[in-house]
């Protein structure tokens, strides 16, 4: 009798294992494919219809713009080292065509997001205002979408002032139009100063640190949930020993399934222009406090980066 009960138990566990495997390898992928079925199935000609000639055809008359674009991640959105590993990670739930909708919307796949994607095919020279919005979002409810930069922009100060994406993201230091679209990976220095540690204070045993998002067009960080902004705080006592350490992660936290973010579970990112205060109770008085904002993206090809966005330090009189 005991053996029969044990056998039945093993059979029951085996059945559960089979069901779990079916859900993992078939049911969940089917759900994800259904969720992403609203995405266009083929390359999207963003700015109009017609025969695409390729970016090289633009270079003869626009050599400066072509040279700048050639340095951008847009130009190699479908060929850089990050794209293929990430597609392989997600191929169980998305087709290559769905990825190429944004990573290479024109028929010339090797060009990524090329001139004609934004300006129209051939000689139309059409510029689509805020064409960026089409690819920097994923289906979802407003800022709760997995990638929600457009929704963030539409409720932002910049939008209320009549500005668009390119007013900030296509300008060089002198204010001239710039087609290299500098970003956190191609030019991580662009992140420096986008957020600030405005105050570090110590009052009645409390440590107060305030952080402000100085971007007026979207939350910080924005984009994919892998983008995280870190606030690192270190406090030292009168003998120079570390007496207090804290790390805050500003991020859109998601539930993940097989390396794919499925839905948002929480969001503590900084809204545009937001000033946020943090209060701590160190175990003893601090003589010096250093606070640093950093971005530390870890990409799917193994590439890593660690860039200081802002750093502030303050000393206090010895107690």
mmCIF file of C-alpha atoms in Angstrom:
data_model
loop_
_atom_site.group_PDB
_atom_site.id
_atom_site.type_symbol
_atom_site.label_atom_id
_atom_site.label_comp_id
_atom_site.label_asym_id
_atom_site.label_seq_id
_atom_site.Cartn_x
_atom_site.Cartn_y
_atom_site.Cartn_z
ATOM 1 C CA UNK A 1 0.000 0.000 0.000
ATOM 2 C CA UNK A 2 2.771 2.442 0.963
ATOM 3 C CA UNK A 3 4.520 1.738 -2.329
ATOM 4 C CA UNK A 4 1.328 2.471 -4.281
ATOM 5 C CA UNK A 5 0.866 5.775 -2.445
ATOM 6 C CA UNK A 6 4.498 6.707 -3.090
ATOM 7 C CA UNK A 7 4.138 5.760 -6.768
ATOM 8 C CA UNK A 8 0.999 7.858 -7.092
ATOM 9 C CA UNK A 9 2.837 10.750 -5.481
ATOM 10 C CA UNK A 10 5.699 10.436 -7.934
ATOM 11 C CA UNK A 11 3.276 10.247 -10.853
ATOM 12 C CA UNK A 12 1.512 13.352 -9.545
ATOM 13 C CA UNK A 13 4.800 15.240 -9.292
ATOM 14 C CA UNK A 14 5.717 14.067 -12.778
ATOM 15 C CA UNK A 15 2.419 15.348 -14.161
ATOM 16 C CA UNK A 16 2.970 18.700 -12.481
ATOM 17 C CA UNK A 17 6.468 18.859 -13.966
ATOM 18 C CA UNK A 18 5.055 18.175 -17.443
ATOM 19 C CA UNK A 19 2.415 20.897 -17.006
ATOM 20 C CA UNK A 20 5.050 23.349 -15.759
ATOM 21 C CA UNK A 21 7.280 22.552 -18.726
ATOM 22 C CA UNK A 22 4.401 23.073 -21.161
ATOM 23 C CA UNK A 23 3.568 26.429 -19.580
ATOM 24 C CA UNK A 24 7.218 27.495 -19.610
ATOM 25 C CA UNK A 25 8.102 26.437 -23.149
ATOM 26 C CA UNK A 26 4.731 26.767 -24.928
ATOM 27 C CA UNK A 27 2.036 28.571 -22.947
ATOM 28 C CA UNK A 28 3.978 31.650 -21.886
ATOM 29 C CA UNK A 29 5.638 32.152 -25.305
ATOM 30 C CA UNK A 30 2.193 31.897 -26.928
ATOM 31 C CA UNK A 31 0.931 34.569 -24.520
ATOM 32 C CA UNK A 32 3.867 36.864 -25.285
ATOM 33 C CA UNK A 33 3.387 36.427 -29.022
ATOM 34 C CA UNK A 34 -0.277 37.308 -28.607
ATOM 35 C CA UNK A 35 0.623 40.384 -26.538
ATOM 36 C CA UNK A 36 3.073 41.551 -29.220
ATOM 37 C CA UNK A 37 0.765 40.718 -32.136
ATOM 38 C CA UNK A 38 -0.275 44.366 -32.380
ATOM 39 C CA UNK A 39 3.218 45.285 -33.550
ATOM 40 C CA UNK A 40 3.604 45.559 -37.337
ATOM 41 C CA UNK A 41 5.015 42.403 -38.872
ATOM 42 C CA UNK A 42 7.381 43.949 -41.389
ATOM 43 C CA UNK A 43 9.792 46.865 -41.722
ATOM 44 C CA UNK A 44 7.945 50.142 -41.271
ATOM 45 C CA UNK A 45 8.624 52.974 -43.736
ATOM 46 C CA UNK A 46 8.178 55.687 -41.165
ATOM 47 C CA UNK A 47 8.143 58.904 -43.137
ATOM 48 C CA UNK A 48 6.272 58.054 -46.324
ATOM 49 C CA UNK A 49 6.079 55.776 -49.325
ATOM 50 C CA UNK A 50 8.402 55.379 -52.272
ATOM 51 C CA UNK A 51 11.669 53.808 -53.319
ATOM 52 C CA UNK A 52 14.399 54.044 -50.719
ATOM 53 C CA UNK A 53 17.839 54.855 -52.120
ATOM 54 C CA UNK A 54 19.951 54.406 -49.002
ATOM 55 C CA UNK A 55 21.992 56.786 -46.889
ATOM 56 C CA UNK A 56 24.901 56.891 -49.323
ATOM 57 C CA UNK A 57 22.697 58.715 -51.821
ATOM 58 C CA UNK A 58 22.287 61.543 -49.288
ATOM 59 C CA UNK A 59 26.010 61.868 -48.593
ATOM 60 C CA UNK A 60 26.924 63.710 -51.797
ATOM 61 C CA UNK A 61 24.843 66.772 -50.876
ATOM 62 C CA UNK A 62 24.885 66.399 -47.083
ATOM 63 C CA UNK A 63 28.379 65.145 -46.179
ATOM 64 C CA UNK A 64 28.416 66.691 -42.693
ATOM 65 C CA UNK A 65 25.062 65.226 -41.713
ATOM 66 C CA UNK A 66 26.021 61.864 -43.201
ATOM 67 C CA UNK A 67 29.297 61.823 -41.253
ATOM 68 C CA UNK A 68 27.512 62.661 -38.003
ATOM 69 C CA UNK A 69 24.820 60.023 -38.577
ATOM 70 C CA UNK A 70 27.523 57.424 -39.379
ATOM 71 C CA UNK A 71 28.891 57.879 -35.847
ATOM 72 C CA UNK A 72 25.507 57.311 -34.222
ATOM 73 C CA UNK A 73 23.987 54.169 -32.772
ATOM 74 C CA UNK A 74 21.048 54.776 -35.105
ATOM 75 C CA UNK A 75 23.296 53.916 -38.044
ATOM 76 C CA UNK A 76 24.121 50.494 -36.607
ATOM 77 C CA UNK A 77 20.970 49.736 -34.647
ATOM 78 C CA UNK A 78 20.640 46.367 -36.432
ATOM 79 C CA UNK A 79 24.332 45.528 -36.798
ATOM 80 C CA UNK A 80 26.031 46.477 -33.521
ATOM 81 C CA UNK A 81 27.193 43.792 -31.108
ATOM 82 C CA UNK A 82 24.244 44.262 -28.754
ATOM 83 C CA UNK A 83 21.457 43.533 -31.251
ATOM 84 C CA UNK A 84 21.992 39.884 -32.205
ATOM 85 C CA UNK A 85 22.551 38.534 -28.648
ATOM 86 C CA UNK A 86 19.440 40.337 -27.472
ATOM 87 C CA UNK A 87 17.378 39.005 -30.374
ATOM 88 C CA UNK A 88 18.523 35.469 -29.593
ATOM 89 C CA UNK A 89 17.430 36.020 -25.991
ATOM 90 C CA UNK A 90 13.938 37.063 -27.136
ATOM 91 C CA UNK A 91 13.457 34.980 -30.303
ATOM 92 C CA UNK A 92 11.111 32.600 -28.459
ATOM 93 C CA UNK A 93 8.601 35.456 -28.085
ATOM 94 C CA UNK A 94 9.278 37.893 -30.926
ATOM 95 C CA UNK A 95 10.075 37.610 -34.619
ATOM 96 C CA UNK A 96 13.085 39.269 -36.195
ATOM 97 C CA UNK A 97 10.716 41.414 -38.271
ATOM 98 C CA UNK A 98 9.164 42.820 -35.098
ATOM 99 C CA UNK A 99 12.608 43.807 -33.852
ATOM 100 C CA UNK A 100 13.556 45.319 -37.208
ATOM 101 C CA UNK A 101 10.462 47.529 -37.163
ATOM 102 C CA UNK A 102 12.510 49.886 -35.042
ATOM 103 C CA UNK A 103 16.095 48.712 -35.381
ATOM 104 C CA UNK A 104 15.997 49.017 -39.165
ATOM 105 C CA UNK A 105 12.686 50.403 -40.441
ATOM 106 C CA UNK A 106 13.908 50.927 -44.024
ATOM 107 C CA UNK A 107 14.537 48.093 -46.515
ATOM 108 C CA UNK A 108 18.305 48.682 -46.282
ATOM 109 C CA UNK A 109 18.752 46.603 -43.150
ATOM 110 C CA UNK A 110 22.440 47.299 -42.652
ATOM 111 C CA UNK A 111 21.739 51.030 -42.295
ATOM 112 C CA UNK A 112 19.616 50.804 -39.169
ATOM 113 C CA UNK A 113 17.663 54.008 -38.610
ATOM 114 C CA UNK A 114 18.800 55.906 -41.694
ATOM 115 C CA UNK A 115 18.215 59.323 -43.268
ATOM 116 C CA UNK A 116 15.091 58.334 -45.193
ATOM 117 C CA UNK A 117 13.408 56.866 -42.130
ATOM 118 C CA UNK A 118 13.047 60.390 -40.752
ATOM 119 C CA UNK A 119 13.139 62.485 -43.930
ATOM 120 C CA UNK A 120 11.137 60.299 -46.281
ATOM 121 C CA UNK A 121 12.278 58.080 -49.152
ATOM 122 C CA UNK A 122 14.135 59.367 -52.176
ATOM 123 C CA UNK A 123 13.868 63.146 -52.616
ATOM 124 C CA UNK A 124 10.795 63.956 -50.550
ATOM 125 C CA UNK A 125 12.893 65.736 -47.879
ATOM 126 C CA UNK A 126 9.965 65.465 -45.524
ATOM 127 C CA UNK A 127 10.735 65.757 -41.826
ATOM 128 C CA UNK A 128 8.343 63.961 -39.510
ATOM 129 C CA UNK A 129 8.003 65.817 -36.208
ATOM 130 C CA UNK A 130 8.678 63.543 -33.247
ATOM 131 C CA UNK A 131 9.133 60.489 -35.474
ATOM 132 C CA UNK A 132 11.132 59.209 -32.474
ATOM 133 C CA UNK A 133 7.927 58.412 -30.602
ATOM 134 C CA UNK A 134 7.074 55.486 -32.869
ATOM 135 C CA UNK A 135 10.008 53.364 -31.720
ATOM 136 C CA UNK A 136 10.791 54.545 -28.210
ATOM 137 C CA UNK A 137 7.662 53.005 -26.725
ATOM 138 C CA UNK A 138 6.044 49.605 -26.365
ATOM 139 C CA UNK A 139 2.315 48.776 -26.133
ATOM 140 C CA UNK A 140 0.852 49.544 -22.719
ATOM 141 C CA UNK A 141 -1.024 52.027 -20.582
ATOM 142 C CA UNK A 142 0.783 55.362 -20.581
ATOM 143 C CA UNK A 143 3.807 55.482 -18.307
ATOM 144 C CA UNK A 144 3.086 51.897 -17.245
ATOM 145 C CA UNK A 145 4.184 50.628 -20.657
ATOM 146 C CA UNK A 146 7.489 48.778 -20.531
ATOM 147 C CA UNK A 147 9.092 51.562 -22.575
ATOM 148 C CA UNK A 148 7.100 54.733 -22.016
ATOM 149 C CA UNK A 149 9.235 57.695 -23.091
ATOM 150 C CA UNK A 150 6.497 59.117 -25.400
ATOM 151 C CA UNK A 151 3.897 59.031 -22.614
ATOM 152 C CA UNK A 152 6.377 60.668 -20.247
ATOM 153 C CA UNK A 153 7.091 63.328 -22.850
ATOM 154 C CA UNK A 154 3.417 64.072 -23.461
ATOM 155 C CA UNK A 155 2.927 64.950 -19.772
ATOM 156 C CA UNK A 156 6.233 66.815 -19.470
ATOM 157 C CA UNK A 157 7.239 70.447 -19.101
ATOM 158 C CA UNK A 158 9.014 70.328 -22.464
ATOM 159 C CA UNK A 159 5.824 69.268 -24.230
ATOM 160 C CA UNK A 160 3.805 72.014 -22.520
ATOM 161 C CA UNK A 161 6.419 74.509 -23.745
ATOM 162 C CA UNK A 162 5.953 73.300 -27.334
ATOM 163 C CA UNK A 163 9.297 71.511 -27.594
ATOM 164 C CA UNK A 164 9.940 68.185 -29.302
ATOM 165 C CA UNK A 165 12.451 65.376 -28.866
ATOM 166 C CA UNK A 166 14.940 66.816 -31.356
ATOM 167 C CA UNK A 167 15.138 70.133 -29.516
ATOM 168 C CA UNK A 168 17.318 68.375 -26.933
ATOM 169 C CA UNK A 169 18.543 65.225 -28.618
ATOM 170 C CA UNK A 170 19.791 66.739 -31.888
ATOM 171 C CA UNK A 171 21.865 69.649 -30.622
ATOM 172 C CA UNK A 172 25.619 69.958 -30.214
ATOM 173 C CA UNK A 173 27.139 72.068 -27.398
ATOM 174 C CA UNK A 174 26.818 75.210 -29.534
ATOM 175 C CA UNK A 175 23.134 74.554 -30.229
ATOM 176 C CA UNK A 176 23.564 73.527 -33.866
ATOM 177 C CA UNK A 177 21.553 70.646 -35.319
ATOM 178 C CA UNK A 178 23.555 67.456 -34.819
ATOM 179 C CA UNK A 179 22.775 64.113 -36.461
ATOM 180 C CA UNK A 180 24.899 61.861 -34.224
ATOM 181 C CA UNK A 181 22.152 61.568 -31.581
ATOM 182 C CA UNK A 182 24.568 61.195 -28.645
ATOM 183 C CA UNK A 183 23.350 58.714 -26.045
ATOM 184 C CA UNK A 184 24.538 57.025 -22.887
ATOM 185 C CA UNK A 185 26.555 54.389 -24.740
ATOM 186 C CA UNK A 186 27.929 56.232 -27.759
ATOM 187 C CA UNK A 187 28.675 59.339 -25.682
ATOM 188 C CA UNK A 188 28.084 58.689 -21.969
ATOM 189 C CA UNK A 189 29.207 62.215 -21.111
ATOM 190 C CA UNK A 190 25.793 63.455 -22.256
ATOM 191 C CA UNK A 191 24.366 62.042 -19.023
ATOM 192 C CA UNK A 192 26.587 64.209 -16.852
ATOM 193 C CA UNK A 193 24.510 66.898 -15.223
ATOM 194 C CA UNK A 194 21.087 65.599 -16.302
ATOM 195 C CA UNK A 195 20.418 64.976 -12.610
ATOM 196 C CA UNK A 196 21.891 66.752 -9.612
ATOM 197 C CA UNK A 197 22.430 66.150 -5.917
ATOM 198 C CA UNK A 198 21.214 69.512 -4.719
ATOM 199 C CA UNK A 199 21.735 69.295 -0.955
ATOM 200 C CA UNK A 200 23.476 67.179 1.671
ATOM 201 C CA UNK A 201 22.523 68.156 5.208
ATOM 202 C CA UNK A 202 22.806 66.731 8.707
ATOM 203 C CA UNK A 203 20.214 67.751 11.309
ATOM 204 C CA UNK A 204 19.553 66.292 14.745
ATOM 205 C CA UNK A 205 20.958 62.902 13.899
ATOM 206 C CA UNK A 206 19.336 62.780 10.473
ATOM 207 C CA UNK A 207 21.084 62.796 7.104
ATOM 208 C CA UNK A 208 19.094 64.519 4.340
ATOM 209 C CA UNK A 209 20.008 64.198 0.662
ATOM 210 C CA UNK A 210 17.982 65.736 -2.171
ATOM 211 C CA UNK A 211 18.162 64.741 -5.845
ATOM 212 C CA UNK A 212 16.640 66.555 -8.818
ATOM 213 C CA UNK A 213 15.889 65.364 -12.349
ATOM 214 C CA UNK A 214 17.005 68.306 -14.483
ATOM 215 C CA UNK A 215 15.557 66.814 -17.672
ATOM 216 C CA UNK A 216 12.294 68.536 -18.629
ATOM 217 C CA UNK A 217 11.126 66.068 -21.289
ATOM 218 C CA UNK A 218 10.884 62.655 -19.615
ATOM 219 C CA UNK A 219 11.513 60.613 -16.497
ATOM 220 C CA UNK A 220 15.012 59.662 -15.437
ATOM 221 C CA UNK A 221 16.046 57.104 -16.367
ATOM 222 C CA UNK A 222 13.844 56.473 -19.374
ATOM 223 C CA UNK A 223 13.668 53.765 -22.016
ATOM 224 C CA UNK A 224 14.117 50.051 -21.351
ATOM 225 C CA UNK A 225 13.847 48.702 -17.774
ATOM 226 C CA UNK A 226 17.530 47.751 -17.950
ATOM 227 C CA UNK A 227 18.320 51.469 -17.667
ATOM 228 C CA UNK A 228 18.979 52.220 -14.002
ATOM 229 C CA UNK A 229 20.245 55.342 -12.240
ATOM 230 C CA UNK A 230 22.086 54.713 -8.968
ATOM 231 C CA UNK A 231 22.483 57.065 -6.017
ATOM 232 C CA UNK A 232 25.418 55.982 -3.857
ATOM 233 C CA UNK A 233 25.883 57.638 -0.453
ATOM 234 C CA UNK A 234 28.889 57.121 1.829
ATOM 235 C CA UNK A 235 29.300 58.773 5.238
ATOM 236 C CA UNK A 236 32.535 58.940 7.247
ATOM 237 C CA UNK A 237 32.957 59.514 10.984
ATOM 238 C CA UNK A 238 35.487 61.781 12.705
ATOM 239 C CA UNK A 239 38.212 59.134 12.359
ATOM 240 C CA UNK A 240 37.691 58.827 8.607
ATOM 241 C CA UNK A 241 36.066 55.410 8.882
ATOM 242 C CA UNK A 242 33.000 54.491 6.836
ATOM 243 C CA UNK A 243 30.050 54.819 9.212
ATOM 244 C CA UNK A 244 27.148 54.760 6.768
ATOM 245 C CA UNK A 245 26.477 53.443 3.260
ATOM 246 C CA UNK A 246 23.329 53.454 1.154
ATOM 247 C CA UNK A 247 22.417 52.769 -2.465
ATOM 248 C CA UNK A 248 19.181 53.859 -4.158
ATOM 249 C CA UNK A 249 18.165 52.527 -7.565
ATOM 250 C CA UNK A 250 15.905 54.687 -9.699
ATOM 251 C CA UNK A 251 14.285 52.226 -12.075
ATOM 252 C CA UNK A 252 11.179 50.752 -13.589
ATOM 253 C CA UNK A 253 11.079 47.307 -11.985
ATOM 254 C CA UNK A 254 9.514 44.580 -14.077
ATOM 255 C CA UNK A 255 8.503 40.959 -13.775
ATOM 256 C CA UNK A 256 10.815 39.020 -16.062
ATOM 257 C CA UNK A 257 10.266 35.733 -17.862
ATOM 258 C CA UNK A 258 13.087 34.080 -19.790
ATOM 259 C CA UNK A 259 15.018 37.345 -20.092
ATOM 260 C CA UNK A 260 11.984 39.313 -21.260
ATOM 261 C CA UNK A 261 10.297 41.969 -19.094
ATOM 262 C CA UNK A 262 6.600 41.046 -19.022
ATOM 263 C CA UNK A 263 4.892 43.789 -17.012
ATOM 264 C CA UNK A 264 5.754 46.622 -14.674
ATOM 265 C CA UNK A 265 5.561 45.894 -10.949
ATOM 266 C CA UNK A 266 6.833 49.218 -9.582
ATOM 267 C CA UNK A 267 8.347 52.491 -10.731
ATOM 268 C CA UNK A 268 10.412 54.851 -8.571
ATOM 269 C CA UNK A 269 12.035 56.893 -11.340
ATOM 270 C CA UNK A 270 12.364 60.655 -11.104
ATOM 271 C CA UNK A 271 9.685 62.570 -13.011
ATOM 272 C CA UNK A 272 10.799 65.473 -15.177
ATOM 273 C CA UNK A 273 11.962 68.309 -12.960
ATOM 274 C CA UNK A 274 11.203 66.362 -9.769
ATOM 275 C CA UNK A 275 13.081 67.099 -6.548
ATOM 276 C CA UNK A 276 13.114 64.133 -4.162
ATOM 277 C CA UNK A 277 14.393 64.047 -0.587
ATOM 278 C CA UNK A 278 15.865 61.042 1.208
ATOM 279 C CA UNK A 279 16.166 60.884 4.990
ATOM 280 C CA UNK A 280 18.471 58.489 6.862
ATOM 281 C CA UNK A 281 19.504 57.932 10.475
ATOM 282 C CA UNK A 282 23.242 57.144 10.589
ATOM 283 C CA UNK A 283 24.449 55.179 13.634
ATOM 284 C CA UNK A 284 26.719 58.070 14.677
ATOM 285 C CA UNK A 285 27.462 61.681 13.604
ATOM 286 C CA UNK A 286 29.221 62.050 10.250
ATOM 287 C CA UNK A 287 32.137 64.358 9.510
ATOM 288 C CA UNK A 288 32.017 63.889 5.732
ATOM 289 C CA UNK A 289 29.407 62.650 3.258
ATOM 290 C CA UNK A 290 29.902 61.882 -0.410
ATOM 291 C CA UNK A 291 26.974 61.229 -2.761
ATOM 292 C CA UNK A 292 27.260 60.179 -6.409
ATOM 293 C CA UNK A 293 24.727 59.537 -9.173
ATOM 294 C CA UNK A 294 25.804 56.855 -11.654
ATOM 295 C CA UNK A 295 24.552 54.883 -14.602
ATOM 296 C CA UNK A 296 25.793 51.299 -14.887
ATOM 297 C CA UNK A 297 24.246 49.658 -17.948
ATOM 298 C CA UNK A 298 25.011 45.962 -18.453
ATOM 299 C CA UNK A 299 24.298 44.965 -22.046
ATOM 300 C CA UNK A 300 23.414 41.595 -23.509
ATOM 301 C CA UNK A 301 26.758 41.209 -25.294
ATOM 302 C CA UNK A 302 28.567 41.546 -21.957
ATOM 303 C CA UNK A 303 29.511 45.192 -22.429
ATOM 304 C CA UNK A 304 29.580 47.218 -19.220
ATOM 305 C CA UNK A 305 29.796 50.899 -18.409
ATOM 306 C CA UNK A 306 30.037 52.959 -15.236
ATOM 307 C CA UNK A 307 29.565 56.687 -15.702
ATOM 308 C CA UNK A 308 29.310 59.343 -13.019
ATOM 309 C CA UNK A 309 26.340 61.610 -13.684
ATOM 310 C CA UNK A 310 26.864 63.941 -10.734
ATOM 311 C CA UNK A 311 28.891 63.930 -7.536
ATOM 312 C CA UNK A 312 28.719 66.087 -4.421
ATOM 313 C CA UNK A 313 30.630 66.036 -1.148
ATOM 314 C CA UNK A 314 30.155 67.909 2.098
ATOM 315 C CA UNK A 315 32.083 68.071 5.350
ATOM 316 C CA UNK A 316 30.600 68.825 8.765
ATOM 317 C CA UNK A 317 32.175 70.238 11.956
ATOM 318 C CA UNK A 318 33.410 67.563 14.357
ATOM 319 C CA UNK A 319 30.758 66.850 17.033
#
